[in-house]
Amino acid sequence: MKAKLFCVVAVFYCTISKAQSTNLAKKPFKVSHIKLPSNPILDDSRRTYSTNSKFIYLHGFSKVQSGASLDITLDYQGITAGEFEIQKNLIERKDSDGKVTSTYYEYQVVVDYNSRATIQVANTGTAEVTEQNYSENNTLKSRSFSSVEEAKKYYYNNRSNIKKRYRSEQWVRIIRRIRNYLNENYGYIPFENNYETFQILSSKKHPEYGTHQKAYEDLKSIFERMNYKEPIDALLLRAKPIIQSFEEITQKYTATKRKERKLRHASYYNIAKIYYFLDNPDKTRAYALKIIENDFNASEGRSLMNMADRLHERFVVNQLSTRHFDVITEDLTDVNLTPFSEEGDEKEEEKPIEHILAYLITATNDTIATQISKTDISKIGYDVTLQIKDKNGAVRATPFNAGSCKTLALGNGEIYKAIKFGEAANGQSAPKFAKTIHESDKIELFLFNEKELVLKTPDSETGTSTLTPDFIFGLGKKLAVYAKECTNLVERANKNEFKNTQESLLEFCKILSDCK
């Protein structure tokens, strides 16, 4: 009788253990590899380029004066201003009952500005010539004036400075897009990212909790050793036992219940991620298929399968089987070329570059005291170029990728945070530096590339661009979600009292931050 009771109790505890909560946490790890191009020059001795612009560079290429494999010509056509208009806006004053008591008009200046550029790439190896056209647009909407005369006076007194400001902003955006295009097609970009994640069991009472936690710590240590310049064979050997431990979990928990499918999902997902970043797309694809068949979160399986397919395609095109090798990027010219000129522009003598103090906090919490040139502030985006002293005391311009950093604080009081969000223009969600506009324990507002506003909650890993269709067509509803704990603010948001501008969103954030 006692033996039977013991068996019943044992089965009961076994059932309870397997029914334990299976909460998963996304745990970060570091990766380092080369981003392979879609249109490569396979012979690395022929990876040379020439250009008429000092703002163009190719990762993994040597810049030469002539005889290059790629001859890149930039034609910047300058900025044009449209006809200015005076926009007439009816303003109504209402009493506490909502009744209109008076009306009057205010006037705004509205002007469109447009910059255009063309990039032409001549490939001497294939005799192919490709051309890409770029344009950037801004619409000036001035503050409101009480009369048409005041609005006109404002425009005539400021139109030169306004045009110059938009020209500078649009030039920076165009050259960034050109660089991205060239490097996506031809460049070999060293890439580091601290935002990749494994799915690790966080339920402490689950019998596999210890296995998952140890696996994560071991994997984190393995990937910390990854360097795009070095082979990864040794890393794969160290990862084999961890892969086996995840495999054993999938064989141990085979039921169709949700919790067991969830545990299998995490194991398959982690194995697929390991193989992907250790340059084995075939294995990644195999485990992505297991994720889909397991039917817990099939979309993640499909996403990993797409990643594996794209990596396989890049390997085939580049005739490689790894993303880990050394690349050389160098300038073999002594020519200081002008990026563009506009008719009527006067040549000026080169002025000394001004620098301001800056502090960079890396992802490993190291603080670097440095300087940044004022011209490089406008280029802060996916990376930032800082002036760093080497061991010999020489100051060199050194790029830092946003994925390897946390915060950049400038001496002028501006703070840039390395955040992750999907750009409205291309959906790219890699980490990038964005200027802090507002920060509290409830809501954060950032400005990226001087044009794209990003909202983020402090407990979220990613932010959301306010240029996405959801925000543009449903701003009030989106803001109401952020303000869900502040009833009055929800009502105001649903009444569309806020606009998708920096000034209006900053007001929203301040009200939410102060809401009790």
Coordinates of C-alpha atoms in Angstrom, one line a residue, residues 62-426:
S62 CA 40.9 51.5 -51.1
K63 CA 40.2 55.0 -52.3
V64 CA 42.5 55.8 -55.2
Q65 CA 43.1 58.7 -57.6
S66 CA 42.5 56.8 -60.8
G67 CA 42.3 53.4 -62.4
A68 CA 39.7 52.2 -59.8
S69 CA 37.3 49.3 -60.2
L70 CA 34.4 51.6 -59.3
D71 CA 34.3 55.2 -60.4
I72 CA 31.6 57.0 -58.4
T73 CA 30.4 60.4 -59.5
L74 CA 28.1 62.5 -57.4
D75 CA 26.1 65.3 -59.0
Y76 CA 24.5 67.4 -56.4
Q77 CA 21.9 69.7 -58.0
G78 CA 21.4 72.0 -55.0
I79 CA 18.2 73.1 -53.3
T80 CA 15.2 74.8 -54.8
A81 CA 12.5 76.8 -53.0
G82 CA 8.9 76.7 -54.2
E83 CA 6.6 79.7 -54.4
F84 CA 5.8 80.9 -50.9
E85 CA 2.2 80.9 -49.9
I86 CA 0.3 82.6 -47.1
Q87 CA -2.0 80.1 -45.4
K88 CA -5.1 81.6 -43.8
N89 CA -6.3 79.8 -40.6
L90 CA -9.7 80.4 -38.9
I91 CA -9.4 80.5 -35.1
E92 CA -12.4 80.2 -32.9
R93 CA -12.7 81.1 -29.2
K94 CA -15.2 79.1 -27.2
D95 CA -16.7 79.5 -23.8
S96 CA -16.9 76.8 -21.1
D97 CA -20.0 75.4 -22.7
G98 CA -18.2 75.0 -26.1
K99 CA -20.1 77.8 -27.7
V100 CA -18.2 80.0 -30.2
T101 CA -17.9 83.5 -28.8
S102 CA -15.5 85.0 -31.4
T103 CA -13.5 84.2 -34.5
Y104 CA -10.4 85.7 -36.1
Y105 CA -7.7 84.7 -38.6
E106 CA -4.0 83.9 -38.3
Y107 CA -1.5 83.7 -41.1
Q108 CA 1.4 81.3 -41.8
V109 CA 4.1 81.2 -44.4
V110 CA 4.2 77.9 -46.3
V111 CA 7.2 77.1 -48.6
D112 CA 8.4 73.8 -50.1
Y113 CA 12.1 73.1 -50.3
N114 CA 13.6 70.3 -52.5
S115 CA 17.2 69.0 -52.9
R116 CA 18.2 66.6 -55.6
A117 CA 21.3 64.5 -56.3
T118 CA 22.4 61.8 -58.7
I119 CA 25.0 59.1 -58.1
Q120 CA 26.6 57.3 -61.0
V121 CA 28.7 54.1 -60.5
A122 CA 30.9 52.9 -63.4
N123 CA 32.2 49.3 -62.9
T124 CA 35.3 49.0 -65.0
G125 CA 35.3 45.2 -64.5
T126 CA 31.9 44.6 -66.0
A127 CA 31.5 47.8 -68.0
E128 CA 28.2 48.4 -66.3
V129 CA 27.1 51.9 -65.3
T130 CA 24.3 52.3 -62.7
E131 CA 22.6 55.5 -61.7
Q132 CA 20.5 56.4 -58.7
N133 CA 18.5 59.6 -58.1
Y134 CA 17.8 61.1 -54.7
S135 CA 15.6 63.8 -53.5
E136 CA 14.8 65.3 -50.1
N137 CA 11.8 67.5 -49.2
N138 CA 10.9 69.9 -46.4
T139 CA 7.9 72.1 -46.0
L140 CA 8.3 75.3 -44.0
K141 CA 5.3 76.2 -41.9
S142 CA 6.1 79.3 -40.0
R143 CA 4.6 80.4 -36.7
S144 CA 1.3 82.2 -36.9
F145 CA 1.0 86.0 -37.5
S146 CA -1.9 88.3 -36.9
S147 CA -1.6 89.8 -40.4
V148 CA -0.5 89.0 -44.0
E149 CA 2.0 91.8 -43.9
E150 CA 3.7 90.4 -40.7
A151 CA 3.9 86.9 -42.3
K152 CA 5.5 88.3 -45.5
K153 CA 8.0 90.4 -43.5
Y154 CA 9.1 87.3 -41.6
Y155 CA 9.7 85.4 -44.8
Y156 CA 11.6 88.1 -46.6
N157 CA 13.8 88.8 -43.6
N158 CA 14.7 85.1 -43.0
R159 CA 14.4 83.3 -46.4
S160 CA 18.2 83.1 -46.9
N161 CA 18.8 81.5 -43.5
I162 CA 15.8 79.2 -43.9
K163 CA 17.1 78.0 -47.3
K164 CA 20.6 77.5 -46.0
R165 CA 19.3 75.4 -43.0
Y166 CA 17.2 73.2 -45.2
R167 CA 20.0 72.8 -47.7
S168 CA 22.3 71.6 -45.0
E169 CA 19.8 69.2 -43.5
Q170 CA 18.8 67.7 -46.9
W171 CA 22.4 67.3 -48.0
V172 CA 23.2 65.3 -44.8
R173 CA 20.2 63.0 -45.5
I174 CA 21.0 62.5 -49.1
I175 CA 24.7 61.7 -48.5
R176 CA 23.7 59.2 -45.8
R177 CA 21.3 57.5 -48.2
I178 CA 24.0 57.4 -50.9
R179 CA 26.5 55.8 -48.5
N180 CA 23.9 53.2 -47.4
Y181 CA 23.2 52.3 -51.1
L182 CA 26.9 52.0 -52.0
N183 CA 27.9 50.0 -49.0
E184 CA 24.8 47.7 -49.3
N185 CA 25.8 46.9 -52.9
Y186 CA 29.6 46.9 -52.7
G187 CA 30.9 47.4 -49.2
Y188 CA 32.1 45.0 -46.5
I189 CA 30.9 46.7 -43.3
P190 CA 32.3 45.6 -39.9
F191 CA 29.2 45.3 -37.8
E192 CA 28.7 44.9 -34.0
N193 CA 25.4 44.6 -32.2
N194 CA 24.6 44.1 -28.6
Y195 CA 20.9 43.8 -29.1
E196 CA 20.5 40.2 -30.4
T197 CA 18.6 38.0 -27.9
F198 CA 18.1 34.4 -26.9
Q199 CA 14.8 33.2 -25.3
I200 CA 15.7 32.0 -21.8
L201 CA 13.4 30.4 -19.2
S202 CA 12.8 32.9 -16.3
S203 CA 10.5 30.8 -14.1
K204 CA 12.7 29.8 -11.2
K205 CA 10.6 26.8 -10.1
H206 CA 10.7 25.1 -13.4
P207 CA 13.1 22.1 -13.4
E208 CA 14.9 23.4 -16.6
Y209 CA 15.5 26.9 -15.1
G210 CA 19.1 26.1 -14.1
T211 CA 19.9 24.5 -17.5
H212 CA 18.6 27.5 -19.3
Q213 CA 20.4 30.1 -17.1
K214 CA 23.7 28.2 -17.4
A215 CA 23.3 27.9 -21.1
Y216 CA 22.7 31.6 -21.5
E217 CA 25.8 32.6 -19.4
D218 CA 28.0 30.2 -21.4
L219 CA 26.6 31.5 -24.7
K220 CA 27.0 35.1 -23.6
S221 CA 30.7 34.3 -22.8
I222 CA 31.2 32.6 -26.2
F223 CA 29.7 35.4 -28.2
E224 CA 31.7 38.0 -26.2
R225 CA 34.8 36.4 -27.8
M226 CA 33.4 36.9 -31.3
N227 CA 35.4 39.3 -33.5
Y228 CA 34.6 39.9 -37.2
K229 CA 38.3 39.7 -38.0
E230 CA 38.8 36.2 -36.5
P231 CA 37.6 32.7 -37.5
I232 CA 34.7 31.2 -35.5
D233 CA 35.5 27.5 -35.6
A234 CA 36.6 27.5 -31.9
L235 CA 33.3 29.3 -30.9
L236 CA 31.3 26.6 -32.7
L237 CA 33.1 23.8 -30.7
R238 CA 32.4 25.6 -27.4
A239 CA 28.7 26.0 -28.4
K240 CA 28.2 22.3 -29.3
P241 CA 27.5 21.1 -25.7
I242 CA 25.0 24.0 -25.2
I243 CA 23.2 23.1 -28.5
Q244 CA 23.1 19.5 -27.2
S245 CA 21.5 20.6 -23.9
F246 CA 18.7 22.5 -25.8
E247 CA 18.2 19.4 -28.0
E248 CA 17.8 17.2 -24.9
I249 CA 15.1 19.5 -23.6
T250 CA 13.1 19.2 -26.8
Q251 CA 13.4 15.4 -26.5
K252 CA 12.3 15.5 -22.8
Y253 CA 9.3 17.7 -23.3
T254 CA 7.3 16.2 -26.2
A255 CA 3.7 16.7 -25.3
T256 CA 1.4 19.0 -27.3
K257 CA 0.4 21.1 -24.3
R258 CA 1.1 24.8 -24.7
K259 CA 3.8 25.0 -22.0
E260 CA 5.8 22.2 -23.4
R261 CA 5.5 23.6 -27.0
K262 CA 6.7 26.9 -25.5
L263 CA 9.8 25.3 -24.0
R264 CA 10.6 23.5 -27.2
H265 CA 10.1 26.7 -29.1
A266 CA 12.7 28.5 -27.0
S267 CA 15.2 25.6 -27.5
Y268 CA 14.7 25.5 -31.2
Y269 CA 14.9 29.3 -31.4
N270 CA 18.1 29.5 -29.4
I271 CA 19.8 26.8 -31.6
A272 CA 18.7 28.6 -34.8
K273 CA 20.2 31.8 -33.5
I274 CA 23.5 30.1 -32.5
Y275 CA 23.8 28.6 -36.0
Y276 CA 22.8 31.8 -37.7
F277 CA 25.5 33.9 -36.1
L278 CA 28.0 31.1 -36.4
D279 CA 27.5 31.3 -40.2
N280 CA 25.5 28.1 -40.8
P281 CA 22.3 29.2 -42.6
D282 CA 21.4 25.6 -43.6
K283 CA 21.2 24.6 -39.9
T284 CA 19.4 27.8 -39.1
R285 CA 16.8 27.0 -41.7
A286 CA 16.4 23.4 -40.4
Y287 CA 15.6 24.7 -36.9
A288 CA 13.4 27.5 -38.2
L289 CA 11.3 24.7 -39.8
K290 CA 11.1 22.9 -36.5
I291 CA 9.8 26.2 -34.9
I292 CA 7.1 26.4 -37.5
E293 CA 6.1 22.8 -37.1
N294 CA 6.1 23.1 -33.3
D295 CA 3.3 25.8 -33.8
F296 CA 3.9 27.9 -30.8
N297 CA 5.1 31.1 -32.5
A298 CA 5.4 30.2 -36.2
S299 CA 6.1 33.8 -37.2
E300 CA 9.4 33.7 -35.5
G301 CA 10.3 30.6 -37.4
R302 CA 9.4 32.2 -40.7
S303 CA 11.5 35.2 -39.8
L304 CA 14.5 33.0 -39.0
M305 CA 13.9 31.1 -42.2
N306 CA 14.0 34.3 -44.2
M307 CA 17.2 35.4 -42.4
A308 CA 18.8 32.1 -43.2
D309 CA 17.7 32.3 -46.9
R310 CA 19.1 35.8 -47.2
L311 CA 22.4 34.8 -45.6
H312 CA 22.7 31.8 -47.9
E313 CA 22.1 34.0 -50.9
R314 CA 24.8 36.4 -49.8
F315 CA 27.3 33.5 -49.3
V316 CA 26.6 32.3 -52.8
V317 CA 26.9 35.7 -54.4
N318 CA 30.1 36.5 -52.5
Q319 CA 31.5 33.0 -52.9
L320 CA 32.1 32.8 -49.2
S321 CA 31.0 30.6 -46.3
T322 CA 31.7 33.0 -43.5
R323 CA 31.2 36.6 -42.4
H324 CA 34.3 36.6 -40.3
F325 CA 37.5 37.9 -41.9
D326 CA 39.6 41.1 -41.9
V327 CA 38.9 43.9 -44.3
I328 CA 41.0 47.0 -45.1
T329 CA 39.4 50.4 -45.6
E330 CA 42.0 53.1 -46.7
D331 CA 42.5 56.3 -48.5
L332 CA 45.4 56.3 -50.9
T333 CA 44.8 59.8 -52.3
D334 CA 46.0 63.2 -51.1
V335 CA 43.3 65.0 -53.0
N336 CA 40.8 67.1 -51.0
L337 CA 37.8 67.3 -53.3
T338 CA 34.7 69.4 -53.0
P339 CA 31.5 67.4 -52.6
F340 CA 29.3 69.9 -54.5
S341 CA 29.1 73.4 -55.8
E342 CA 26.2 75.6 -56.7
E343 CA 26.1 78.4 -59.2
G344 CA 26.8 81.7 -57.4
D345 CA 28.5 80.1 -54.4
E346 CA 31.8 81.8 -53.5
K347 CA 34.9 79.7 -52.6
E348 CA 36.0 80.3 -49.0
E349 CA 39.3 79.5 -47.4
E350 CA 39.2 76.3 -45.3
K351 CA 38.5 77.2 -41.7
P352 CA 39.8 75.2 -38.6
I353 CA 37.3 72.6 -37.5
E354 CA 35.7 73.4 -34.1
H355 CA 35.4 70.7 -31.5
I356 CA 33.4 70.4 -28.3
L357 CA 33.8 68.1 -25.3
A358 CA 31.9 64.8 -25.4
Y359 CA 31.5 61.7 -23.1
L360 CA 30.6 58.3 -24.6
I361 CA 29.2 55.5 -22.4
T362 CA 29.8 52.1 -24.1
A363 CA 27.5 49.1 -23.8
T364 CA 30.0 47.7 -21.2
N365 CA 29.5 50.9 -19.1
D366 CA 33.0 52.3 -19.9
T367 CA 33.1 56.1 -20.1
I368 CA 35.3 57.7 -22.7
A369 CA 36.1 61.4 -22.5
T370 CA 36.6 62.7 -26.0
Q371 CA 35.8 65.5 -28.4
I372 CA 33.5 65.7 -31.4
S373 CA 33.8 68.2 -34.3
K374 CA 30.7 70.4 -34.8
T375 CA 30.4 69.2 -38.4
D376 CA 30.2 65.6 -37.2
I377 CA 27.3 66.4 -34.8
S378 CA 24.9 66.7 -37.8
K379 CA 26.0 63.2 -39.0
I380 CA 25.2 61.4 -35.8
G381 CA 23.0 58.4 -36.7
Y382 CA 23.9 54.7 -36.9
D383 CA 27.4 55.7 -35.8
V384 CA 29.3 58.7 -34.5
T385 CA 32.8 59.9 -35.3
L386 CA 34.8 61.0 -32.2
Q387 CA 38.3 62.4 -31.8
I388 CA 40.3 59.8 -29.9
K389 CA 43.9 59.8 -28.8
D390 CA 45.9 56.7 -29.6
K391 CA 48.7 55.3 -27.5
N392 CA 51.2 57.7 -29.1
G393 CA 49.1 60.7 -28.3
A394 CA 47.9 61.3 -31.9
V395 CA 44.3 62.3 -32.3
R396 CA 42.4 60.3 -34.8
A397 CA 38.8 60.4 -36.0
T398 CA 37.3 57.1 -34.7
P399 CA 33.8 55.8 -35.6
F400 CA 31.7 54.2 -32.9
N401 CA 28.6 52.0 -33.9
A402 CA 25.4 52.7 -32.0
G403 CA 25.1 49.0 -31.3
S404 CA 28.2 49.1 -29.1
C405 CA 27.2 52.2 -27.1
K406 CA 24.6 53.4 -24.6
T407 CA 24.8 57.2 -24.3
L408 CA 26.6 60.2 -25.9
A409 CA 26.7 63.4 -23.9
L410 CA 27.9 66.5 -25.6
G411 CA 29.3 69.6 -24.0
N412 CA 26.5 71.8 -25.4
G413 CA 24.0 69.9 -23.2
E414 CA 22.6 67.5 -25.9
I415 CA 22.2 63.9 -24.9
Y416 CA 22.1 61.1 -27.5
K417 CA 20.9 57.6 -26.6
A418 CA 21.5 54.4 -28.6
I419 CA 18.0 53.1 -29.1
K420 CA 16.3 50.6 -31.4
F421 CA 13.3 51.4 -33.6
G422 CA 12.1 50.9 -37.1
E423 CA 12.7 53.8 -39.4
A424 CA 9.6 54.8 -41.3
A425 CA 11.5 55.1 -44.6
N426 CA 13.0 51.6 -44.7

